[in-house]
Amino acid sequence: MQFKIYRSSAGSGKTFTLAKEYLKLALAAPMNEVFQPNYYKQILAVTFTNDAANEMKERIMGYLSDFAKGKHYDEGMKNAILSELSSDFPQLNITEEIFFKRAKKIHEHLLHNYSDFSVSTIDSFNNRVVQSFKKDLQLPYNYEIELDTTELREEA
């Protein structure tokens, strides 16, 4: 699988693109030969602010909900995902019918395991990484991250 970088300015459709990429990966479950509706646990979406992370979660869940119901869905999103699934994962041969069935399974699974749905900010992701290595980094158990820009500038 390729590493993709998207660069765009405000209002240019970043959330749409990131939601599409997230859904595409979840629907393809590319690391498994058999479709796994919990593949979303392997996907990490990272954005800048809590508002953006919440908006992305809402959009992904909204699209999945609509696709799962098979009605009132965003035709543009559905077509974009199906098109990219067929070009990025041609071996899967995902039809529209399979697309809707997978979306329904993922949606149901996410509703029951929402805490495994990982869309976070860069700060919270970095904090999780530091938490994982705090013993190796010899940080105290209850360390705190403090951002005092004045003090940092003086120290620099």
PDB file of C-alpha atoms in Angstrom:
ATOM      1  CA  MET A   1       0.000   0.000   0.000  1.00  0.00           C
ATOM      2  CA  GLN A   2       1.205   3.484  -0.835  1.00  0.00           C
ATOM      3  CA  PHE A   3       1.729   6.380   1.527  1.00  0.00           C
ATOM      4  CA  LYS A   4      -0.338   9.350   0.329  1.00  0.00           C
ATOM      5  CA  ILE A   5       0.070  13.001   1.205  1.00  0.00           C
ATOM      6  CA  TYR A   6      -2.733  15.494   0.630  1.00  0.00           C
ATOM      7  CA  ARG A   7      -2.013  19.206   0.654  1.00  0.00           C
ATOM      8  CA  SER A   8      -4.835  21.680   0.534  1.00  0.00           C
ATOM      9  CA  SER A   9      -6.019  25.009   1.810  1.00  0.00           C
ATOM     10  CA  ALA A  10      -8.998  25.802   4.003  1.00  0.00           C
ATOM     11  CA  GLY A  11     -12.354  24.931   2.468  1.00  0.00           C
ATOM     12  CA  SER A  12     -10.890  22.750  -0.270  1.00  0.00           C
ATOM     13  CA  GLY A  13     -12.468  19.462   0.784  1.00  0.00           C
ATOM     14  CA  LYS A  14      -9.898  17.924   3.137  1.00  0.00           C
ATOM     15  CA  THR A  15     -12.523  16.361   5.383  1.00  0.00           C
ATOM     16  CA  PHE A  16     -14.333  14.863   2.373  1.00  0.00           C
ATOM     17  CA  THR A  17     -11.065  13.417   1.058  1.00  0.00           C
ATOM     18  CA  LEU A  18      -9.934  12.049   4.415  1.00  0.00           C
ATOM     19  CA  ALA A  19     -13.358  10.521   5.111  1.00  0.00           C
ATOM     20  CA  LYS A  20     -13.303   8.936   1.630  1.00  0.00           C
ATOM     21  CA  GLU A  21      -9.836   7.478   2.196  1.00  0.00           C
ATOM     22  CA  TYR A  22     -10.845   6.151   5.617  1.00  0.00           C
ATOM     23  CA  LEU A  23     -13.988   4.524   4.224  1.00  0.00           C
ATOM     24  CA  LYS A  24     -12.105   3.113   1.264  1.00  0.00           C
ATOM     25  CA  LEU A  25      -9.606   1.383   3.545  1.00  0.00           C
ATOM     26  CA  ALA A  26     -12.301   0.128   5.917  1.00  0.00           C
ATOM     27  CA  LEU A  27     -14.381  -1.248   3.040  1.00  0.00           C
ATOM     28  CA  ALA A  28     -11.403  -2.895   1.365  1.00  0.00           C
ATOM     29  CA  ALA A  29      -9.746  -4.279   4.508  1.00  0.00           C
ATOM     30  CA  PRO A  30      -6.659  -4.699   2.306  1.00  0.00           C
ATOM     31  CA  MET A  31      -4.552  -6.762   4.699  1.00  0.00           C
ATOM     32  CA  ASN A  32      -7.045  -9.597   4.912  1.00  0.00           C
ATOM     33  CA  GLU A  33      -8.096 -12.144   2.320  1.00  0.00           C
ATOM     34  CA  VAL A  34     -11.540 -12.370   3.924  1.00  0.00           C
ATOM     35  CA  PHE A  35     -13.457  -9.169   4.640  1.00  0.00           C
ATOM     36  CA  GLN A  36     -13.172  -8.130   8.285  1.00  0.00           C
ATOM     37  CA  PRO A  37     -15.731  -5.513   9.382  1.00  0.00           C
ATOM     38  CA  ASN A  38     -13.432  -4.540  12.268  1.00  0.00           C
ATOM     39  CA  TYR A  39     -10.522  -3.553  10.021  1.00  0.00           C
ATOM     40  CA  TYR A  40     -11.199   0.075  11.011  1.00  0.00           C
ATOM     41  CA  LYS A  41      -9.277  -0.749  14.219  1.00  0.00           C
ATOM     42  CA  GLN A  42      -6.129  -0.820  12.053  1.00  0.00           C
ATOM     43  CA  ILE A  43      -6.756   2.675  10.658  1.00  0.00           C
ATOM     44  CA  LEU A  44      -5.576   5.843  12.358  1.00  0.00           C
ATOM     45  CA  ALA A  45      -6.899   9.163  11.108  1.00  0.00           C
ATOM     46  CA  VAL A  46      -5.081  12.206  12.448  1.00  0.00           C
ATOM     47  CA  THR A  47      -6.094  15.832  12.078  1.00  0.00           C
ATOM     48  CA  PHE A  48      -5.240  19.174  13.701  1.00  0.00           C
ATOM     49  CA  THR A  49      -8.081  20.123  16.020  1.00  0.00           C
ATOM     50  CA  ASN A  50     -10.668  18.399  18.200  1.00  0.00           C
ATOM     51  CA  ASP A  51     -13.396  20.040  16.107  1.00  0.00           C
ATOM     52  CA  ALA A  52     -11.901  18.625  12.900  1.00  0.00           C
ATOM     53  CA  ALA A  53     -11.547  15.159  14.478  1.00  0.00           C
ATOM     54  CA  ASN A  54     -15.156  15.240  15.662  1.00  0.00           C
ATOM     55  CA  GLU A  55     -16.370  16.447  12.267  1.00  0.00           C
ATOM     56  CA  MET A  56     -14.454  13.653  10.529  1.00  0.00           C
ATOM     57  CA  LYS A  57     -15.933  11.039  12.877  1.00  0.00           C
ATOM     58  CA  GLU A  58     -19.421  12.416  12.278  1.00  0.00           C
ATOM     59  CA  ARG A  59     -18.957  12.389   8.518  1.00  0.00           C
ATOM     60  CA  ILE A  60     -17.581   8.845   8.437  1.00  0.00           C
ATOM     61  CA  MET A  61     -20.399   7.572  10.651  1.00  0.00           C
ATOM     62  CA  GLY A  62     -22.949   9.535   8.612  1.00  0.00           C
ATOM     63  CA  TYR A  63     -21.736   8.095   5.323  1.00  0.00           C
ATOM     64  CA  LEU A  64     -21.653   4.575   6.764  1.00  0.00           C
ATOM     65  CA  SER A  65     -25.139   4.978   8.193  1.00  0.00           C
ATOM     66  CA  ASP A  66     -26.507   6.179   4.859  1.00  0.00           C
ATOM     67  CA  PHE A  67     -24.710   3.464   2.891  1.00  0.00           C
ATOM     68  CA  ALA A  68     -25.887   0.831   5.380  1.00  0.00           C
ATOM     69  CA  LYS A  69     -29.496   1.918   4.829  1.00  0.00           C
ATOM     70  CA  GLY A  70     -28.986   2.070   1.073  1.00  0.00           C
ATOM     71  CA  LYS A  71     -30.909   5.316   0.774  1.00  0.00           C
ATOM     72  CA  HIS A  72     -30.365   9.066   1.036  1.00  0.00           C
ATOM     73  CA  TYR A  73     -26.658   8.528   0.519  1.00  0.00           C
ATOM     74  CA  ASP A  74     -24.148  10.811  -1.130  1.00  0.00           C
ATOM     75  CA  GLU A  75     -23.937   9.482  -4.688  1.00  0.00           C
ATOM     76  CA  GLY A  76     -20.685  11.385  -5.286  1.00  0.00           C
ATOM     77  CA  MET A  77     -18.989   9.797  -2.271  1.00  0.00           C
ATOM     78  CA  LYS A  78     -20.272   6.325  -3.171  1.00  0.00           C
ATOM     79  CA  ASN A  79     -19.080   6.637  -6.774  1.00  0.00           C
ATOM     80  CA  ALA A  80     -15.693   8.032  -5.718  1.00  0.00           C
ATOM     81  CA  ILE A  81     -15.118   5.166  -3.273  1.00  0.00           C
ATOM     82  CA  LEU A  82     -16.273   2.476  -5.719  1.00  0.00           C
ATOM     83  CA  SER A  83     -14.111   3.915  -8.487  1.00  0.00           C
ATOM     84  CA  GLU A  84     -11.021   4.096  -6.297  1.00  0.00           C
ATOM     85  CA  LEU A  85     -11.642   0.651  -4.795  1.00  0.00           C
ATOM     86  CA  SER A  86     -11.706  -0.853  -8.283  1.00  0.00           C
ATOM     87  CA  SER A  87      -8.481   0.935  -9.284  1.00  0.00           C
ATOM     88  CA  ASP A  88      -6.602   0.540  -5.960  1.00  0.00           C
ATOM     89  CA  PHE A  89      -7.833  -2.981  -5.109  1.00  0.00           C
ATOM     90  CA  PRO A  90      -8.899  -4.590  -8.415  1.00  0.00           C
ATOM     91  CA  GLN A  91      -8.526  -8.093  -6.951  1.00  0.00           C
ATOM     92  CA  LEU A  92     -11.461  -7.420  -4.591  1.00  0.00           C
ATOM     93  CA  ASN A  93     -13.994  -6.863  -7.389  1.00  0.00           C
ATOM     94  CA  ILE A  94     -16.308  -4.869  -5.107  1.00  0.00           C
ATOM     95  CA  THR A  95     -19.712  -4.368  -6.677  1.00  0.00           C
ATOM     96  CA  GLU A  96     -22.304  -1.876  -5.484  1.00  0.00           C
ATOM     97  CA  GLU A  97     -24.144  -4.691  -3.698  1.00  0.00           C
ATOM     98  CA  ILE A  98     -20.976  -5.814  -1.873  1.00  0.00           C
ATOM     99  CA  PHE A  99     -20.210  -2.162  -1.078  1.00  0.00           C
ATOM    100  CA  PHE A 100     -23.550  -1.691   0.706  1.00  0.00           C
ATOM    101  CA  LYS A 101     -23.275  -5.017   2.579  1.00  0.00           C
ATOM    102  CA  ARG A 102     -19.779  -4.178   3.808  1.00  0.00           C
ATOM    103  CA  ALA A 103     -20.835  -0.671   4.824  1.00  0.00           C
ATOM    104  CA  LYS A 104     -23.697  -2.134   6.867  1.00  0.00           C
ATOM    105  CA  LYS A 105     -21.388  -4.616   8.632  1.00  0.00           C
ATOM    106  CA  ILE A 106     -18.799  -1.931   9.413  1.00  0.00           C
ATOM    107  CA  HIS A 107     -21.477   0.468  10.646  1.00  0.00           C
ATOM    108  CA  GLU A 108     -22.982  -2.139  12.988  1.00  0.00           C
ATOM    109  CA  HIS A 109     -19.555  -3.107  14.280  1.00  0.00           C
ATOM    110  CA  LEU A 110     -18.574   0.528  14.872  1.00  0.00           C
ATOM    111  CA  LEU A 111     -21.768   1.235  16.782  1.00  0.00           C
ATOM    112  CA  HIS A 112     -20.932  -1.571  19.206  1.00  0.00           C
ATOM    113  CA  ASN A 113     -17.206  -0.776  19.414  1.00  0.00           C
ATOM    114  CA  TYR A 114     -17.121   3.003  19.067  1.00  0.00           C
ATOM    115  CA  SER A 115     -14.139   3.366  21.402  1.00  0.00           C
ATOM    116  CA  ASP A 116     -12.018   1.523  18.804  1.00  0.00           C
ATOM    117  CA  PHE A 117     -12.821   4.183  16.181  1.00  0.00           C
ATOM    118  CA  SER A 118      -9.551   6.117  16.054  1.00  0.00           C
ATOM    119  CA  VAL A 119      -9.802   9.640  14.704  1.00  0.00           C
ATOM    120  CA  SER A 120      -7.681  11.948  16.824  1.00  0.00           C
ATOM    121  CA  THR A 121      -5.634  15.116  16.858  1.00  0.00           C
ATOM    122  CA  ILE A 122      -1.900  15.205  16.285  1.00  0.00           C
ATOM    123  CA  ASP A 123      -1.448  16.217  19.935  1.00  0.00           C
ATOM    124  CA  SER A 124      -3.443  13.294  21.334  1.00  0.00           C
ATOM    125  CA  PHE A 125      -1.681  10.872  18.984  1.00  0.00           C
ATOM    126  CA  ASN A 126       1.735  12.144  20.124  1.00  0.00           C
ATOM    127  CA  ASN A 127       0.619  11.891  23.735  1.00  0.00           C
ATOM    128  CA  ARG A 128      -0.391   8.238  23.182  1.00  0.00           C
ATOM    129  CA  VAL A 129       3.044   7.525  21.706  1.00  0.00           C
ATOM    130  CA  VAL A 130       4.815   9.211  24.628  1.00  0.00           C
ATOM    131  CA  GLN A 131       2.566   7.303  27.082  1.00  0.00           C
ATOM    132  CA  SER A 132       3.677   4.047  25.449  1.00  0.00           C
ATOM    133  CA  PHE A 133       7.343   4.899  25.942  1.00  0.00           C
ATOM    134  CA  LYS A 134       7.249   6.881  29.200  1.00  0.00           C
ATOM    135  CA  LYS A 135       9.186   4.188  31.076  1.00  0.00           C
ATOM    136  CA  ASP A 136      11.857   4.071  28.364  1.00  0.00           C
ATOM    137  CA  LEU A 137      11.973   7.866  28.334  1.00  0.00           C
ATOM    138  CA  GLN A 138      12.232   7.841  32.148  1.00  0.00           C
ATOM    139  CA  LEU A 139       9.220  10.095  32.544  1.00  0.00           C
ATOM    140  CA  PRO A 140       7.296  10.123  35.826  1.00  0.00           C
ATOM    141  CA  TYR A 141       4.081   8.095  35.938  1.00  0.00           C
ATOM    142  CA  ASN A 142       1.893  11.195  36.142  1.00  0.00           C
ATOM    143  CA  TYR A 143       3.849  13.496  33.828  1.00  0.00           C
ATOM    144  CA  GLU A 144       2.123  16.533  32.352  1.00  0.00           C
ATOM    145  CA  ILE A 145       2.716  18.238  29.052  1.00  0.00           C
ATOM    146  CA  GLU A 146       2.959  21.974  29.442  1.00  0.00           C
ATOM    147  CA  LEU A 147       3.226  24.431  26.629  1.00  0.00           C
ATOM    148  CA  ASP A 148       4.481  27.774  27.822  1.00  0.00           C
ATOM    149  CA  THR A 149       5.588  29.476  24.625  1.00  0.00           C
ATOM    150  CA  THR A 150       7.290  32.362  26.439  1.00  0.00           C
ATOM    151  CA  GLU A 151       9.427  30.003  28.505  1.00  0.00           C
ATOM    152  CA  LEU A 152      10.222  27.867  25.454  1.00  0.00           C
ATOM    153  CA  ARG A 153      11.343  30.916  23.463  1.00  0.00           C
ATOM    154  CA  GLU A 154      13.567  32.110  26.303  1.00  0.00           C
ATOM    155  CA  GLU A 155      15.091  28.659  26.656  1.00  0.00           C
ATOM    156  CA  ALA A 156      15.660  28.413  22.908  1.00  0.00           C
TER     157      ALA A 156
END
